[in-house]
Amino acid sequence: MRYVESRKNLSGSALGLVGLVLTFTGVAGAYWPLVVAGLYGVGALIAPPERPAPPDFPDPSAQLGELRADFEKLRGYLADVELPPAASGRLTELTELLAALLDPGWAAEVLAQDPEGVHMLSRAVRQDVPEAVDTFVRTRWWSRLAPGQEPPERHLERQLGLLHDEAARLAAAVRETEARRQETHTRYLEDRSQ
C-alpha cells in the first residue's frame, strides 16, 4: 500500500496514462504495451525520492505536562526528607516558585514558547533539587563521623539559594515577556486609532 501512494508510482502511472492516450490515438501502434510500460518506468525513475517524515517530538505544552508530573513526584520525595529549618525555608520558597512557573495558565503558555526556560525548569526539577537534597542527606550522615568540617547545611542553603535565584530570573523573564506584549498591544491600538 505504501508503494501505491508513493511518488514513483504516481508519476509512473501518470506517464503510463499518457502511453494509453498515445495508444488510443494510434501513435503507439503495435508496440503499445512496450510504450505504456516504458513510460511508466520513465515516470518512476524521474520521480523525486520519498522524503522521510521529520521526527514527531512532543510540543512544549506536553513537555510541561510531563514536568508537572515529575514535580509532584519531587514534592513527595521532599516531604519525606528531614531538613534543618533554614534549608527547609529556602526549599519551600524554591518549590513555591517552581510550582507557580509550572502552574497551568498564562505563565505556562509563555514558558512553553521558551525552550531554554523549559530546559531550566526541567533541569531544576529532575536533577538539581533532588541531587542537592540527596547529597545533603548523604553528607550529613558522613559529617557525623568526621566533625569539624564545614556543615553540609551551608552548602545546601547556598545551592537552594542559587536555584531560587535562577528560577526568579526565569519568572522575571516571563513577566517581562508579558509586559512587552502588553506594551506592543497598546502601541498597536494607539496606531490603529490615528
PDB file of N, CA, C and O in Angstrom, residues 90-125:
ATOM      1  N   ARG A  90      14.251  27.769  52.696  1.00  0.00           N
ATOM      2  CA  ARG A  90      14.707  28.061  51.323  1.00  0.00           C
ATOM      3  C   ARG A  90      14.084  27.092  50.319  1.00  0.00           C
ATOM      4  O   ARG A  90      13.717  27.480  49.219  1.00  0.00           O
ATOM      5  N   LEU A  91      13.988  25.839  50.722  1.00  0.00           N
ATOM      6  CA  LEU A  91      13.397  24.840  49.835  1.00  0.00           C
ATOM      7  C   LEU A  91      11.919  25.145  49.599  1.00  0.00           C
ATOM      8  O   LEU A  91      11.426  25.013  48.481  1.00  0.00           O
ATOM      9  N   THR A  92      11.224  25.581  50.625  1.00  0.00           N
ATOM     10  CA  THR A  92       9.808  25.935  50.475  1.00  0.00           C
ATOM     11  C   THR A  92       9.653  27.100  49.501  1.00  0.00           C
ATOM     12  O   THR A  92       8.783  27.077  48.623  1.00  0.00           O
ATOM     13  N   GLU A  93      10.507  28.130  49.639  1.00  0.00           N
ATOM     14  CA  GLU A  93      10.450  29.263  48.705  1.00  0.00           C
ATOM     15  C   GLU A  93      10.696  28.798  47.273  1.00  0.00           C
ATOM     16  O   GLU A  93      10.004  29.231  46.341  1.00  0.00           O
ATOM     17  N   LEU A  94      11.691  27.928  47.104  1.00  0.00           N
ATOM     18  CA  LEU A  94      12.020  27.439  45.766  1.00  0.00           C
ATOM     19  C   LEU A  94      10.878  26.617  45.185  1.00  0.00           C
ATOM     20  O   LEU A  94      10.489  26.820  44.029  1.00  0.00           O
ATOM     21  N   THR A  95      10.328  25.702  45.957  1.00  0.00           N
ATOM     22  CA  THR A  95       9.247  24.860  45.416  1.00  0.00           C
ATOM     23  C   THR A  95       7.993  25.681  45.121  1.00  0.00           C
ATOM     24  O   THR A  95       7.285  25.382  44.157  1.00  0.00           O
ATOM     25  N   GLU A  96       7.728  26.715  45.908  1.00  0.00           N
ATOM     26  CA  GLU A  96       6.578  27.581  45.599  1.00  0.00           C
ATOM     27  C   GLU A  96       6.786  28.322  44.295  1.00  0.00           C
ATOM     28  O   GLU A  96       5.862  28.468  43.490  1.00  0.00           O
ATOM     29  N   LEU A  97       8.009  28.787  44.056  1.00  0.00           N
ATOM     30  CA  LEU A  97       8.304  29.489  42.804  1.00  0.00           C
ATOM     31  C   LEU A  97       8.221  28.530  41.618  1.00  0.00           C
ATOM     32  O   LEU A  97       7.644  28.873  40.574  1.00  0.00           O
ATOM     33  N   LEU A  98       8.769  27.324  41.771  1.00  0.00           N
ATOM     34  CA  LEU A  98       8.678  26.331  40.697  1.00  0.00           C
ATOM     35  C   LEU A  98       7.219  25.955  40.433  1.00  0.00           C
ATOM     36  O   LEU A  98       6.814  25.799  39.278  1.00  0.00           O
ATOM     37  N   ALA A  99       6.429  25.828  41.503  1.00  0.00           N
ATOM     38  CA  ALA A  99       5.010  25.499  41.333  1.00  0.00           C
ATOM     39  C   ALA A  99       4.282  26.608  40.581  1.00  0.00           C
ATOM     40  O   ALA A  99       3.429  26.340  39.733  1.00  0.00           O
ATOM     41  N   ALA A 100       4.618  27.859  40.882  1.00  0.00           N
ATOM     42  CA  ALA A 100       3.985  28.983  40.192  1.00  0.00           C
ATOM     43  C   ALA A 100       4.355  28.987  38.708  1.00  0.00           C
ATOM     44  O   ALA A 100       3.512  29.274  37.848  1.00  0.00           O
ATOM     45  N   LEU A 101       5.599  28.659  38.396  1.00  0.00           N
ATOM     46  CA  LEU A 101       6.021  28.626  36.997  1.00  0.00           C
ATOM     47  C   LEU A 101       5.383  27.464  36.241  1.00  0.00           C
ATOM     48  O   LEU A 101       5.094  27.575  35.050  1.00  0.00           O
ATOM     49  N   LEU A 102       5.167  26.349  36.925  1.00  0.00           N
ATOM     50  CA  LEU A 102       4.599  25.172  36.276  1.00  0.00           C
ATOM     51  C   LEU A 102       3.072  25.155  36.299  1.00  0.00           C
ATOM     52  O   LEU A 102       2.460  24.307  35.653  1.00  0.00           O
ATOM     53  N   ASP A 103       2.460  26.051  37.032  1.00  0.00           N
ATOM     54  CA  ASP A 103       1.012  26.092  37.146  1.00  0.00           C
ATOM     55  C   ASP A 103       0.388  26.328  35.776  1.00  0.00           C
ATOM     56  O   ASP A 103       0.784  27.248  35.062  1.00  0.00           O
ATOM     57  N   PRO A 104      -0.573  25.496  35.367  1.00  0.00           N
ATOM     58  CA  PRO A 104      -1.205  25.714  34.063  1.00  0.00           C
ATOM     59  C   PRO A 104      -1.870  27.092  34.022  1.00  0.00           C
ATOM     60  O   PRO A 104      -2.507  27.509  34.976  1.00  0.00           O
ATOM     61  N   GLY A 105      -1.697  27.779  32.946  1.00  0.00           N
ATOM     62  CA  GLY A 105      -2.262  29.114  32.794  1.00  0.00           C
ATOM     63  C   GLY A 105      -1.390  29.946  31.884  1.00  0.00           C
ATOM     64  O   GLY A 105      -0.610  29.426  31.089  1.00  0.00           O
ATOM     65  N   TRP A 106      -1.522  31.244  32.005  1.00  0.00           N
ATOM     66  CA  TRP A 106      -0.821  32.142  31.084  1.00  0.00           C
ATOM     67  C   TRP A 106       0.692  32.026  31.238  1.00  0.00           C
ATOM     68  O   TRP A 106       1.417  32.117  30.244  1.00  0.00           O
ATOM     69  N   ALA A 107       1.214  31.838  32.449  1.00  0.00           N
ATOM     70  CA  ALA A 107       2.663  31.729  32.632  1.00  0.00           C
ATOM     71  C   ALA A 107       3.198  30.495  31.917  1.00  0.00           C
ATOM     72  O   ALA A 107       4.245  30.540  31.271  1.00  0.00           O
ATOM     73  N   ALA A 108       2.477  29.397  32.015  1.00  0.00           N
ATOM     74  CA  ALA A 108       2.906  28.177  31.335  1.00  0.00           C
ATOM     75  C   ALA A 108       2.838  28.336  29.819  1.00  0.00           C
ATOM     76  O   ALA A 108       3.682  27.806  29.098  1.00  0.00           O
ATOM     77  N   GLU A 109       1.838  29.089  29.326  1.00  0.00           N
ATOM     78  CA  GLU A 109       1.745  29.327  27.884  1.00  0.00           C
ATOM     79  C   GLU A 109       2.945  30.127  27.393  1.00  0.00           C
ATOM     80  O   GLU A 109       3.504  29.836  26.335  1.00  0.00           O
ATOM     81  N   VAL A 110       3.333  31.150  28.161  1.00  0.00           N
ATOM     82  CA  VAL A 110       4.505  31.952  27.780  1.00  0.00           C
ATOM     83  C   VAL A 110       5.748  31.104  27.893  1.00  0.00           C
ATOM     84  O   VAL A 110       6.630  31.139  27.028  1.00  0.00           O
ATOM     85  N   LEU A 111       5.838  30.325  28.955  1.00  0.00           N
ATOM     86  CA  LEU A 111       7.007  29.490  29.180  1.00  0.00           C
ATOM     87  C   LEU A 111       7.146  28.416  28.105  1.00  0.00           C
ATOM     88  O   LEU A 111       8.257  28.048  27.730  1.00  0.00           O
ATOM     89  N   ALA A 112       6.034  27.918  27.598  1.00  0.00           N
ATOM     90  CA  ALA A 112       6.078  26.892  26.555  1.00  0.00           C
ATOM     91  C   ALA A 112       6.741  27.407  25.286  1.00  0.00           C
ATOM     92  O   ALA A 112       7.243  26.618  24.491  1.00  0.00           O
ATOM     93  N   GLN A 113       6.761  28.719  25.102  1.00  0.00           N
ATOM     94  CA  GLN A 113       7.406  29.309  23.925  1.00  0.00           C
ATOM     95  C   GLN A 113       8.901  29.548  24.135  1.00  0.00           C
ATOM     96  O   GLN A 113       9.585  30.009  23.241  1.00  0.00           O
ATOM     97  N   ASP A 114       9.408  29.242  25.325  1.00  0.00           N
ATOM     98  CA  ASP A 114      10.813  29.463  25.667  1.00  0.00           C
ATOM     99  C   ASP A 114      11.476  28.121  25.965  1.00  0.00           C
ATOM    100  O   ASP A 114      11.422  27.636  27.093  1.00  0.00           O
ATOM    101  N   PRO A 115      12.122  27.503  24.967  1.00  0.00           N
ATOM    102  CA  PRO A 115      12.731  26.189  25.197  1.00  0.00           C
ATOM    103  C   PRO A 115      13.823  26.220  26.266  1.00  0.00           C
ATOM    104  O   PRO A 115      13.984  25.263  27.010  1.00  0.00           O
ATOM    105  N   GLU A 116      14.554  27.327  26.357  1.00  0.00           N
ATOM    106  CA  GLU A 116      15.599  27.433  27.386  1.00  0.00           C
ATOM    107  C   GLU A 116      14.966  27.445  28.778  1.00  0.00           C
ATOM    108  O   GLU A 116      15.491  26.846  29.712  1.00  0.00           O
ATOM    109  N   GLY A 117      13.852  28.139  28.919  1.00  0.00           N
ATOM    110  CA  GLY A 117      13.155  28.175  30.202  1.00  0.00           C
ATOM    111  C   GLY A 117      12.616  26.809  30.597  1.00  0.00           C
ATOM    112  O   GLY A 117      12.721  26.403  31.756  1.00  0.00           O
ATOM    113  N   VAL A 118      12.051  26.092  29.618  1.00  0.00           N
ATOM    114  CA  VAL A 118      11.548  24.744  29.892  1.00  0.00           C
ATOM    115  C   VAL A 118      12.709  23.835  30.299  1.00  0.00           C
ATOM    116  O   VAL A 118      12.593  23.039  31.234  1.00  0.00           O
ATOM    117  N   HIS A 119      13.847  23.995  29.619  1.00  0.00           N
ATOM    118  CA  HIS A 119      15.022  23.193  29.961  1.00  0.00           C
ATOM    119  C   HIS A 119      15.512  23.512  31.373  1.00  0.00           C
ATOM    120  O   HIS A 119      15.859  22.610  32.132  1.00  0.00           O
ATOM    121  N   MET A 120      15.534  24.793  31.721  1.00  0.00           N
ATOM    122  CA  MET A 120      15.982  25.182  33.057  1.00  0.00           C
ATOM    123  C   MET A 120      15.068  24.584  34.129  1.00  0.00           C
ATOM    124  O   MET A 120      15.540  24.040  35.124  1.00  0.00           O
ATOM    125  N   LEU A 121      13.763  24.668  33.912  1.00  0.00           N
ATOM    126  CA  LEU A 121      12.819  24.074  34.865  1.00  0.00           C
ATOM    127  C   LEU A 121      12.988  22.561  34.940  1.00  0.00           C
ATOM    128  O   LEU A 121      12.975  21.985  36.029  1.00  0.00           O
ATOM    129  N   SER A 122      13.142  21.942  33.799  1.00  0.00           N
ATOM    130  CA  SER A 122      13.324  20.501  33.763  1.00  0.00           C
ATOM    131  C   SER A 122      14.573  20.093  34.525  1.00  0.00           C
ATOM    132  O   SER A 122      14.558  19.140  35.313  1.00  0.00           O
ATOM    133  N   ARG A 123      15.644  20.811  34.304  1.00  0.00           N
ATOM    134  CA  ARG A 123      16.902  20.507  34.993  1.00  0.00           C
ATOM    135  C   ARG A 123      16.766  20.718  36.495  1.00  0.00           C
ATOM    136  O   ARG A 123      17.250  19.914  37.286  1.00  0.00           O
ATOM    137  N   ALA A 124      16.074  21.777  36.896  1.00  0.00           N
ATOM    138  CA  ALA A 124      15.897  22.042  38.324  1.00  0.00           C
ATOM    139  C   ALA A 124      15.062  20.957  38.981  1.00  0.00           C
ATOM    140  O   ALA A 124      15.404  20.453  40.050  1.00  0.00           O
ATOM    141  N   VAL A 125      13.947  20.578  38.342  1.00  0.00           N
ATOM    142  CA  VAL A 125      13.031  19.605  38.935  1.00  0.00           C
ATOM    143  C   VAL A 125      13.601  18.193  38.897  1.00  0.00           C
ATOM    144  O   VAL A 125      13.523  17.453  39.875  1.00  0.00           O
TER     145      VAL A 125
END
